């Protein structure tokens, strides 16, 4: 049985930086998907943003699970998937609302010009900056939380093997 190594501040910082790099998968995937939906497929802004976010979140889950929050021998569970979906649905609802509010604020502030025309892109950048720390905390301490060691015996500690005298079991 191996003890879990306690993380140092350096380990946590490196993990946070890796999470930020992985976050680029989510950010760039959402931006690219939004551009494709809005400009190439002529989908309205909010449905395009939601569709792009869903696809980018799927890729984000696998990048985080495999590259950032590695298991170190921990058995993967379906609970991680369900917790990830719950966190990201909650995030997506708040992110979409925040992006809409910021985009409308930009539209009211700049009635024309580049800022007005690209207001949803600017709003996504500002929203993503706000969500980077919150998402890391949720992923680290809830979705990919470290396994707790409950017992110092195996799960079969109550089973015994009996040998009959003179016969092989």
Short mmCIF file of N, CA, C and O in Angstrom, two decimals, residues 40-151:
data_model
loop_
_atom_site.label_atom_id
_atom_site.label_comp_id
_atom_site.label_asym_id
_atom_site.label_seq_id
_atom_site.Cartn_x
_atom_site.Cartn_y
_atom_site.Cartn_z
N UNK A 40 -20.57 30.99 -40.27
CA UNK A 40 -20.66 30.07 -41.40
C UNK A 40 -22.01 29.37 -41.51
O UNK A 40 -22.50 29.12 -42.61
N UNK A 41 -22.62 29.04 -40.37
CA UNK A 41 -23.88 28.31 -40.38
C UNK A 41 -25.09 29.21 -40.12
O UNK A 41 -26.23 28.74 -40.16
N UNK A 42 -24.84 30.49 -39.85
CA UNK A 42 -25.90 31.49 -39.60
C UNK A 42 -26.84 31.09 -38.47
O UNK A 42 -28.05 31.31 -38.54
N UNK A 43 -26.28 30.52 -37.41
CA UNK A 43 -27.05 30.19 -36.21
C UNK A 43 -27.06 31.43 -35.31
O UNK A 43 -26.04 32.12 -35.23
N UNK A 44 -28.17 31.72 -34.64
CA UNK A 44 -28.18 32.88 -33.73
C UNK A 44 -27.10 32.77 -32.65
O UNK A 44 -26.60 31.67 -32.36
N UNK A 45 -26.77 33.90 -32.04
CA UNK A 45 -25.62 33.98 -31.13
C UNK A 45 -25.70 33.03 -29.93
O UNK A 45 -24.75 32.29 -29.66
N UNK A 46 -26.79 33.05 -29.18
CA UNK A 46 -26.88 32.24 -27.96
C UNK A 46 -26.88 30.74 -28.27
O UNK A 46 -26.11 29.99 -27.66
N UNK A 47 -27.69 30.23 -29.20
CA UNK A 47 -27.61 28.79 -29.52
C UNK A 47 -26.23 28.38 -30.06
O UNK A 47 -25.75 27.28 -29.76
N UNK A 48 -25.60 29.27 -30.80
CA UNK A 48 -24.26 28.99 -31.30
C UNK A 48 -23.26 28.88 -30.15
O UNK A 48 -22.40 27.99 -30.14
N UNK A 49 -23.39 29.78 -29.18
CA UNK A 49 -22.52 29.76 -28.01
C UNK A 49 -22.73 28.49 -27.19
O UNK A 49 -21.77 27.84 -26.76
N UNK A 50 -23.97 28.08 -27.00
CA UNK A 50 -24.28 26.88 -26.21
C UNK A 50 -23.76 25.63 -26.92
O UNK A 50 -23.14 24.76 -26.30
N UNK A 51 -24.01 25.50 -28.22
CA UNK A 51 -23.53 24.34 -28.98
C UNK A 51 -22.01 24.24 -28.97
O UNK A 51 -21.44 23.16 -28.77
N UNK A 52 -21.36 25.36 -29.16
CA UNK A 52 -19.89 25.38 -29.15
C UNK A 52 -19.36 25.01 -27.77
O UNK A 52 -18.38 24.27 -27.65
N UNK A 53 -20.01 25.50 -26.73
CA UNK A 53 -19.58 25.19 -25.36
C UNK A 53 -19.72 23.71 -25.05
O UNK A 53 -18.85 23.12 -24.41
N UNK A 54 -20.78 23.09 -25.49
CA UNK A 54 -20.98 21.66 -25.23
C UNK A 54 -19.87 20.84 -25.88
O UNK A 54 -19.26 19.98 -25.24
N UNK A 55 -19.59 21.10 -27.13
CA UNK A 55 -18.53 20.34 -27.83
C UNK A 55 -17.15 20.60 -27.22
O UNK A 55 -16.36 19.67 -27.04
N UNK A 56 -16.88 21.84 -26.88
CA UNK A 56 -15.58 22.17 -26.29
C UNK A 56 -15.44 21.56 -24.89
O UNK A 56 -14.35 21.15 -24.50
N UNK A 57 -16.53 21.47 -24.14
CA UNK A 57 -16.49 20.87 -22.81
C UNK A 57 -16.18 19.38 -22.86
O UNK A 57 -15.51 18.85 -21.96
N UNK A 58 -16.64 18.69 -23.87
CA UNK A 58 -16.32 17.27 -24.02
C UNK A 58 -14.82 17.09 -24.18
O UNK A 58 -14.19 16.26 -23.51
N UNK A 59 -14.23 17.89 -25.06
CA UNK A 59 -12.77 17.82 -25.24
C UNK A 59 -12.04 18.25 -23.97
O UNK A 59 -11.04 17.64 -23.58
N UNK A 60 -12.55 19.26 -23.29
CA UNK A 60 -11.95 19.78 -22.06
C UNK A 60 -11.91 18.72 -20.97
O UNK A 60 -10.93 18.60 -20.23
N UNK A 61 -12.96 17.92 -20.86
CA UNK A 61 -13.01 16.85 -19.85
C UNK A 61 -11.86 15.87 -20.07
O UNK A 61 -11.14 15.52 -19.14
N UNK A 62 -11.71 15.39 -21.30
CA UNK A 62 -10.67 14.39 -21.56
C UNK A 62 -9.27 14.95 -21.38
O UNK A 62 -8.39 14.27 -20.87
N UNK A 63 -9.05 16.20 -21.77
CA UNK A 63 -7.73 16.82 -21.58
C UNK A 63 -7.43 16.94 -20.08
O UNK A 63 -6.33 16.60 -19.64
N UNK A 64 -8.40 17.39 -19.30
CA UNK A 64 -8.19 17.51 -17.86
C UNK A 64 -7.95 16.16 -17.21
O UNK A 64 -7.07 16.01 -16.37
N UNK A 65 -8.74 15.18 -17.58
CA UNK A 65 -8.63 13.87 -16.94
C UNK A 65 -7.30 13.20 -17.26
O UNK A 65 -6.68 12.58 -16.40
N UNK A 66 -6.84 13.34 -18.49
CA UNK A 66 -5.64 12.62 -18.90
C UNK A 66 -4.34 13.40 -18.69
O UNK A 66 -3.29 12.79 -18.49
N UNK A 67 -4.39 14.73 -18.74
CA UNK A 67 -3.15 15.50 -18.68
C UNK A 67 -2.97 16.33 -17.41
O UNK A 67 -1.84 16.54 -16.97
N UNK A 68 -4.04 16.81 -16.83
CA UNK A 68 -3.89 17.72 -15.70
C UNK A 68 -4.06 17.00 -14.38
O UNK A 68 -3.17 16.97 -13.55
N UNK A 69 -5.22 16.40 -14.18
CA UNK A 69 -5.51 15.73 -12.92
C UNK A 69 -5.31 14.22 -13.10
O UNK A 69 -6.25 13.45 -13.11
N UNK A 70 -4.07 13.85 -13.25
CA UNK A 70 -3.76 12.44 -13.50
C UNK A 70 -4.06 11.61 -12.27
O UNK A 70 -4.00 12.09 -11.14
N UNK A 71 -4.34 10.35 -12.50
CA UNK A 71 -4.87 9.49 -11.43
C UNK A 71 -3.81 9.02 -10.44
O UNK A 71 -4.12 8.78 -9.30
N UNK A 72 -2.58 8.84 -10.87
CA UNK A 72 -1.54 8.28 -10.00
C UNK A 72 -2.02 6.98 -9.34
O UNK A 72 -1.95 6.81 -8.15
N UNK A 73 -2.54 6.10 -10.16
CA UNK A 73 -3.01 4.82 -9.65
C UNK A 73 -4.45 4.82 -9.20
O UNK A 73 -5.00 3.80 -8.86
N UNK A 74 -5.10 5.97 -9.19
CA UNK A 74 -6.49 6.06 -8.77
C UNK A 74 -7.38 5.47 -9.85
O UNK A 74 -7.20 5.73 -11.03
N UNK A 75 -8.36 4.72 -9.43
CA UNK A 75 -9.31 4.12 -10.36
C UNK A 75 -10.30 5.19 -10.82
O UNK A 75 -10.85 5.92 -10.01
N UNK A 76 -10.50 5.28 -12.11
CA UNK A 76 -11.43 6.26 -12.66
C UNK A 76 -12.86 5.79 -12.43
O UNK A 76 -13.15 4.61 -12.48
N UNK A 77 -13.77 6.73 -12.19
CA UNK A 77 -15.15 6.38 -11.91
C UNK A 77 -16.10 7.16 -12.80
O UNK A 77 -15.74 8.20 -13.37
N UNK A 78 -17.34 6.65 -12.87
CA UNK A 78 -18.37 7.40 -13.58
C UNK A 78 -18.77 8.64 -12.80
O UNK A 78 -19.30 9.59 -13.36
N UNK A 79 -18.49 8.64 -11.50
CA UNK A 79 -18.78 9.82 -10.69
C UNK A 79 -18.06 11.05 -11.19
O UNK A 79 -18.60 12.15 -11.13
N UNK A 80 -16.84 10.87 -11.70
CA UNK A 80 -16.10 12.00 -12.27
C UNK A 80 -16.85 12.60 -13.44
O UNK A 80 -16.94 13.81 -13.59
N UNK A 81 -17.38 11.73 -14.28
CA UNK A 81 -18.13 12.20 -15.46
C UNK A 81 -19.37 12.97 -15.02
O UNK A 81 -19.63 14.07 -15.52
N UNK A 82 -20.12 12.41 -14.08
CA UNK A 82 -21.34 13.07 -13.63
C UNK A 82 -21.05 14.38 -12.90
O UNK A 82 -21.76 15.37 -13.10
N UNK A 83 -20.01 14.39 -12.07
CA UNK A 83 -19.65 15.64 -11.38
C UNK A 83 -19.17 16.69 -12.38
O UNK A 83 -19.47 17.87 -12.24
N UNK A 84 -18.41 16.25 -13.41
CA UNK A 84 -17.95 17.18 -14.44
C UNK A 84 -19.15 17.78 -15.17
O UNK A 84 -19.20 19.00 -15.39
N UNK A 85 -20.09 16.93 -15.56
CA UNK A 85 -21.28 17.43 -16.27
C UNK A 85 -22.04 18.42 -15.40
O UNK A 85 -22.45 19.49 -15.87
N UNK A 86 -22.22 18.09 -14.12
CA UNK A 86 -22.95 18.99 -13.22
C UNK A 86 -22.23 20.34 -13.09
O UNK A 86 -22.86 21.40 -13.18
N UNK A 87 -20.91 20.31 -12.88
CA UNK A 87 -20.14 21.55 -12.74
C UNK A 87 -20.20 22.36 -14.03
O UNK A 87 -20.42 23.58 -14.00
N UNK A 88 -20.02 21.71 -15.15
CA UNK A 88 -19.96 22.45 -16.41
C UNK A 88 -21.33 22.94 -16.87
O UNK A 88 -21.43 23.99 -17.50
N UNK A 89 -22.40 22.22 -16.55
CA UNK A 89 -23.74 22.74 -16.86
C UNK A 89 -24.00 23.99 -16.03
O UNK A 89 -24.48 25.00 -16.55
N UNK A 90 -23.67 23.92 -14.74
CA UNK A 90 -23.80 25.09 -13.87
C UNK A 90 -22.94 26.24 -14.41
O UNK A 90 -23.41 27.38 -14.52
N UNK A 91 -21.69 25.95 -14.75
CA UNK A 91 -20.81 26.97 -15.31
C UNK A 91 -21.36 27.54 -16.61
O UNK A 91 -21.29 28.75 -16.85
N UNK A 92 -21.87 26.65 -17.48
CA UNK A 92 -22.35 27.11 -18.79
C UNK A 92 -23.55 28.04 -18.63
O UNK A 92 -23.66 29.04 -19.36
N UNK A 93 -24.44 27.74 -17.68
CA UNK A 93 -25.59 28.62 -17.47
C UNK A 93 -25.14 30.01 -17.01
O UNK A 93 -25.59 31.03 -17.52
N UNK A 94 -24.25 30.03 -16.03
CA UNK A 94 -23.75 31.31 -15.52
C UNK A 94 -22.89 32.01 -16.58
O UNK A 94 -23.01 33.22 -16.79
N UNK A 95 -22.05 31.23 -17.28
CA UNK A 95 -21.17 31.79 -18.32
C UNK A 95 -22.00 32.42 -19.44
O UNK A 95 -21.70 33.53 -19.90
N UNK A 96 -23.05 31.72 -19.87
CA UNK A 96 -23.90 32.24 -20.95
C UNK A 96 -24.60 33.51 -20.51
O UNK A 96 -24.66 34.50 -21.26
N UNK A 97 -25.13 33.51 -19.29
CA UNK A 97 -25.80 34.71 -18.78
C UNK A 97 -24.81 35.87 -18.64
O UNK A 97 -25.11 37.00 -19.05
N UNK A 98 -23.64 35.59 -18.07
CA UNK A 98 -22.62 36.63 -17.91
C UNK A 98 -22.14 37.16 -19.26
O UNK A 98 -22.00 38.38 -19.44
N UNK A 99 -21.94 36.26 -20.21
CA UNK A 99 -21.52 36.68 -21.55
C UNK A 99 -22.58 37.57 -22.20
O UNK A 99 -22.26 38.58 -22.82
N UNK A 100 -23.85 37.20 -22.03
CA UNK A 100 -24.94 38.02 -22.60
C UNK A 100 -24.98 39.41 -21.95
O UNK A 100 -25.14 40.41 -22.65
N UNK A 101 -24.83 39.46 -20.64
CA UNK A 101 -24.85 40.75 -19.93
C UNK A 101 -23.68 41.62 -20.38
O UNK A 101 -23.85 42.81 -20.67
N UNK A 102 -22.49 41.03 -20.45
CA UNK A 102 -21.32 41.80 -20.87
C UNK A 102 -21.47 42.26 -22.32
O UNK A 102 -21.16 43.40 -22.66
N UNK A 103 -21.96 41.37 -23.19
CA UNK A 103 -22.15 41.73 -24.61
C UNK A 103 -23.16 42.86 -24.75
O UNK A 103 -22.96 43.78 -25.55
N UNK A 104 -24.24 42.80 -23.96
CA UNK A 104 -25.22 43.89 -24.01
C UNK A 104 -24.63 45.18 -23.46
O UNK A 104 -24.93 46.27 -23.97
N UNK A 105 -23.80 45.08 -22.44
CA UNK A 105 -23.12 46.26 -21.90
C UNK A 105 -22.19 46.89 -22.94
O UNK A 105 -22.13 48.11 -23.08
N UNK A 106 -21.48 46.04 -23.68
CA UNK A 106 -20.60 46.53 -24.74
C UNK A 106 -21.43 47.18 -25.84
O UNK A 106 -21.08 48.24 -26.37
N UNK A 107 -22.57 46.55 -26.18
CA UNK A 107 -23.44 47.10 -27.22
C UNK A 107 -23.99 48.46 -26.83
O UNK A 107 -24.12 49.35 -27.68
N UNK A 108 -24.32 48.64 -25.55
CA UNK A 108 -24.83 49.93 -25.10
C UNK A 108 -23.73 50.99 -25.04
O UNK A 108 -23.97 52.16 -25.29
N UNK A 109 -22.51 50.55 -24.70
CA UNK A 109 -21.39 51.49 -24.58
C UNK A 109 -20.88 51.92 -25.95
O UNK A 109 -20.62 53.09 -26.19
N UNK A 110 -20.72 50.93 -26.84
CA UNK A 110 -20.21 51.20 -28.18
C UNK A 110 -21.32 50.89 -29.18
O UNK A 110 -21.57 49.75 -29.48
N UNK A 111 -21.97 51.95 -29.68
CA UNK A 111 -23.11 51.74 -30.56
C UNK A 111 -22.71 51.34 -31.97
O UNK A 111 -23.54 50.85 -32.73
N UNK A 112 -21.46 51.52 -32.31
CA UNK A 112 -20.97 51.09 -33.62
C UNK A 112 -19.47 50.87 -33.54
O UNK A 112 -18.84 51.19 -32.54
N UNK A 113 -18.92 50.29 -34.58
CA UNK A 113 -17.49 50.05 -34.60
C UNK A 113 -17.14 48.61 -34.30
O UNK A 113 -18.00 47.73 -34.18
N UNK A 114 -15.83 48.37 -34.18
CA UNK A 114 -15.33 47.00 -34.02
C UNK A 114 -15.78 46.39 -32.69
O UNK A 114 -16.12 45.21 -32.63
N UNK A 115 -15.79 47.17 -31.63
CA UNK A 115 -16.20 46.63 -30.33
C UNK A 115 -17.66 46.19 -30.36
O UNK A 115 -18.02 45.14 -29.81
N UNK A 116 -18.51 46.96 -31.01
CA UNK A 116 -19.92 46.60 -31.12
C UNK A 116 -20.09 45.35 -31.99
O UNK A 116 -20.86 44.46 -31.65
N UNK A 117 -19.38 45.31 -33.09
CA UNK A 117 -19.51 44.19 -34.03
C UNK A 117 -19.00 42.88 -33.41
O UNK A 117 -19.57 41.82 -33.65
N UNK A 118 -17.97 42.94 -32.61
CA UNK A 118 -17.37 41.74 -32.03
C UNK A 118 -17.66 41.63 -30.54
O UNK A 118 -16.88 41.05 -29.79
N UNK A 119 -18.79 42.16 -30.11
CA UNK A 119 -19.11 42.22 -28.68
C UNK A 119 -19.20 40.84 -28.03
O UNK A 119 -18.80 40.66 -26.88
N UNK A 120 -19.71 39.82 -28.74
CA UNK A 120 -19.81 38.49 -28.13
C UNK A 120 -18.44 37.85 -27.96
O UNK A 120 -18.22 37.10 -27.01
N UNK A 121 -17.53 38.13 -28.85
CA UNK A 121 -16.16 37.61 -28.70
C UNK A 121 -15.46 38.26 -27.51
O UNK A 121 -14.81 37.58 -26.70
N UNK A 122 -15.60 39.58 -27.39
CA UNK A 122 -15.02 40.28 -26.25
C UNK A 122 -15.64 39.82 -24.94
O UNK A 122 -14.95 39.63 -23.93
N UNK A 123 -16.95 39.60 -24.95
CA UNK A 123 -17.65 39.14 -23.74
C UNK A 123 -17.19 37.74 -23.34
O UNK A 123 -17.04 37.45 -22.14
N UNK A 124 -16.93 36.87 -24.32
CA UNK A 124 -16.43 35.53 -24.01
C UNK A 124 -15.04 35.58 -23.38
O UNK A 124 -14.75 34.82 -22.45
N UNK A 125 -14.20 36.47 -23.87
CA UNK A 125 -12.85 36.61 -23.31
C UNK A 125 -12.93 37.07 -21.85
O UNK A 125 -12.29 36.50 -20.97
N UNK A 126 -13.75 38.08 -21.57
CA UNK A 126 -13.89 38.58 -20.20
C UNK A 126 -14.51 37.52 -19.29
O UNK A 126 -14.07 37.34 -18.15
N UNK A 127 -15.52 36.82 -19.76
CA UNK A 127 -16.15 35.77 -18.96
C UNK A 127 -15.18 34.64 -18.66
O UNK A 127 -15.16 34.10 -17.55
N UNK A 128 -14.39 34.25 -19.64
CA UNK A 128 -13.42 33.17 -19.45
C UNK A 128 -12.37 33.55 -18.41
O UNK A 128 -11.94 32.70 -17.62
N UNK A 129 -11.98 34.80 -18.38
CA UNK A 129 -11.00 35.25 -17.39
C UNK A 129 -11.59 35.13 -15.98
O UNK A 129 -10.90 34.74 -15.04
N UNK A 130 -12.85 35.42 -15.84
CA UNK A 130 -13.51 35.32 -14.54
C UNK A 130 -13.63 33.87 -14.09
O UNK A 130 -13.43 33.54 -12.93
N UNK A 131 -13.90 32.96 -15.02
CA UNK A 131 -14.18 31.57 -14.68
C UNK A 131 -12.94 30.69 -14.52
O UNK A 131 -13.06 29.56 -14.07
N UNK A 132 -11.77 31.16 -14.87
CA UNK A 132 -10.59 30.29 -14.85
C UNK A 132 -10.27 29.75 -13.45
O UNK A 132 -10.03 28.56 -13.28
N UNK A 133 -10.27 30.59 -12.45
CA UNK A 133 -9.94 30.15 -11.09
C UNK A 133 -11.08 29.30 -10.52
O UNK A 133 -10.85 28.24 -9.94
N UNK A 134 -12.31 29.74 -10.69
CA UNK A 134 -13.46 29.00 -10.19
C UNK A 134 -13.51 27.58 -10.77
O UNK A 134 -13.75 26.61 -10.06
N UNK A 135 -13.28 27.45 -12.04
CA UNK A 135 -13.32 26.14 -12.68
C UNK A 135 -12.20 25.25 -12.17
O UNK A 135 -12.42 24.06 -11.93
N UNK A 136 -11.01 25.80 -11.99
CA UNK A 136 -9.89 25.00 -11.46
C UNK A 136 -10.24 24.45 -10.08
O UNK A 136 -10.02 23.27 -9.80
N UNK A 137 -10.77 25.28 -9.22
CA UNK A 137 -11.13 24.84 -7.87
C UNK A 137 -12.19 23.74 -7.93
O UNK A 137 -12.09 22.72 -7.24
N UNK A 138 -13.19 23.92 -8.75
CA UNK A 138 -14.23 22.90 -8.89
C UNK A 138 -13.70 21.59 -9.44
O UNK A 138 -14.08 20.50 -8.96
N UNK A 139 -12.82 21.66 -10.42
CA UNK A 139 -12.26 20.43 -11.00
C UNK A 139 -11.35 19.72 -10.01
O UNK A 139 -11.41 18.51 -9.84
N UNK A 140 -10.49 20.49 -9.33
CA UNK A 140 -9.52 19.88 -8.44
C UNK A 140 -10.15 19.26 -7.20
O UNK A 140 -9.84 18.15 -6.82
N UNK A 141 -11.04 20.00 -6.56
CA UNK A 141 -11.54 19.57 -5.27
C UNK A 141 -12.90 18.89 -5.30
O UNK A 141 -13.38 18.42 -4.27
N UNK A 142 -13.54 18.85 -6.47
CA UNK A 142 -14.82 18.17 -6.52
C UNK A 142 -14.86 17.10 -7.62
O UNK A 142 -15.12 15.94 -7.35
N UNK A 143 -14.56 17.49 -8.85
CA UNK A 143 -14.67 16.53 -9.96
C UNK A 143 -13.58 15.48 -9.90
O UNK A 143 -13.86 14.28 -9.86
N UNK A 144 -12.33 15.90 -9.88
CA UNK A 144 -11.21 14.97 -9.86
C UNK A 144 -10.58 14.93 -8.47
O UNK A 144 -9.37 14.91 -8.32
N UNK A 145 -11.43 14.93 -7.46
CA UNK A 145 -10.93 14.98 -6.08
C UNK A 145 -10.06 13.77 -5.78
O UNK A 145 -10.29 12.68 -6.31
N UNK A 146 -9.04 13.97 -4.95
CA UNK A 146 -8.17 12.86 -4.60
C UNK A 146 -8.94 11.78 -3.85
O UNK A 146 -9.85 12.08 -3.08
N UNK A 147 -8.57 10.54 -4.08
CA UNK A 147 -9.22 9.43 -3.40
C UNK A 147 -8.86 9.46 -1.92
O UNK A 147 -7.72 9.73 -1.56
N UNK A 148 -9.83 9.17 -1.09
CA UNK A 148 -9.59 9.11 0.34
C UNK A 148 -9.28 7.68 0.72
O UNK A 148 -9.89 6.75 0.21
N UNK A 149 -8.36 7.52 1.61
CA UNK A 149 -8.00 6.19 2.10
C UNK A 149 -8.85 5.92 3.33
O UNK A 149 -8.70 6.56 4.36
N UNK A 150 -9.76 4.96 3.20
CA UNK A 150 -10.69 4.69 4.29
C UNK A 150 -10.20 3.62 5.25
O UNK A 150 -10.44 3.68 6.43
N UNK A 151 -9.57 2.59 4.73
CA UNK A 151 -9.18 1.48 5.58
C UNK A 151 -7.77 1.04 5.23
O UNK A 151 -7.29 1.27 4.13
#
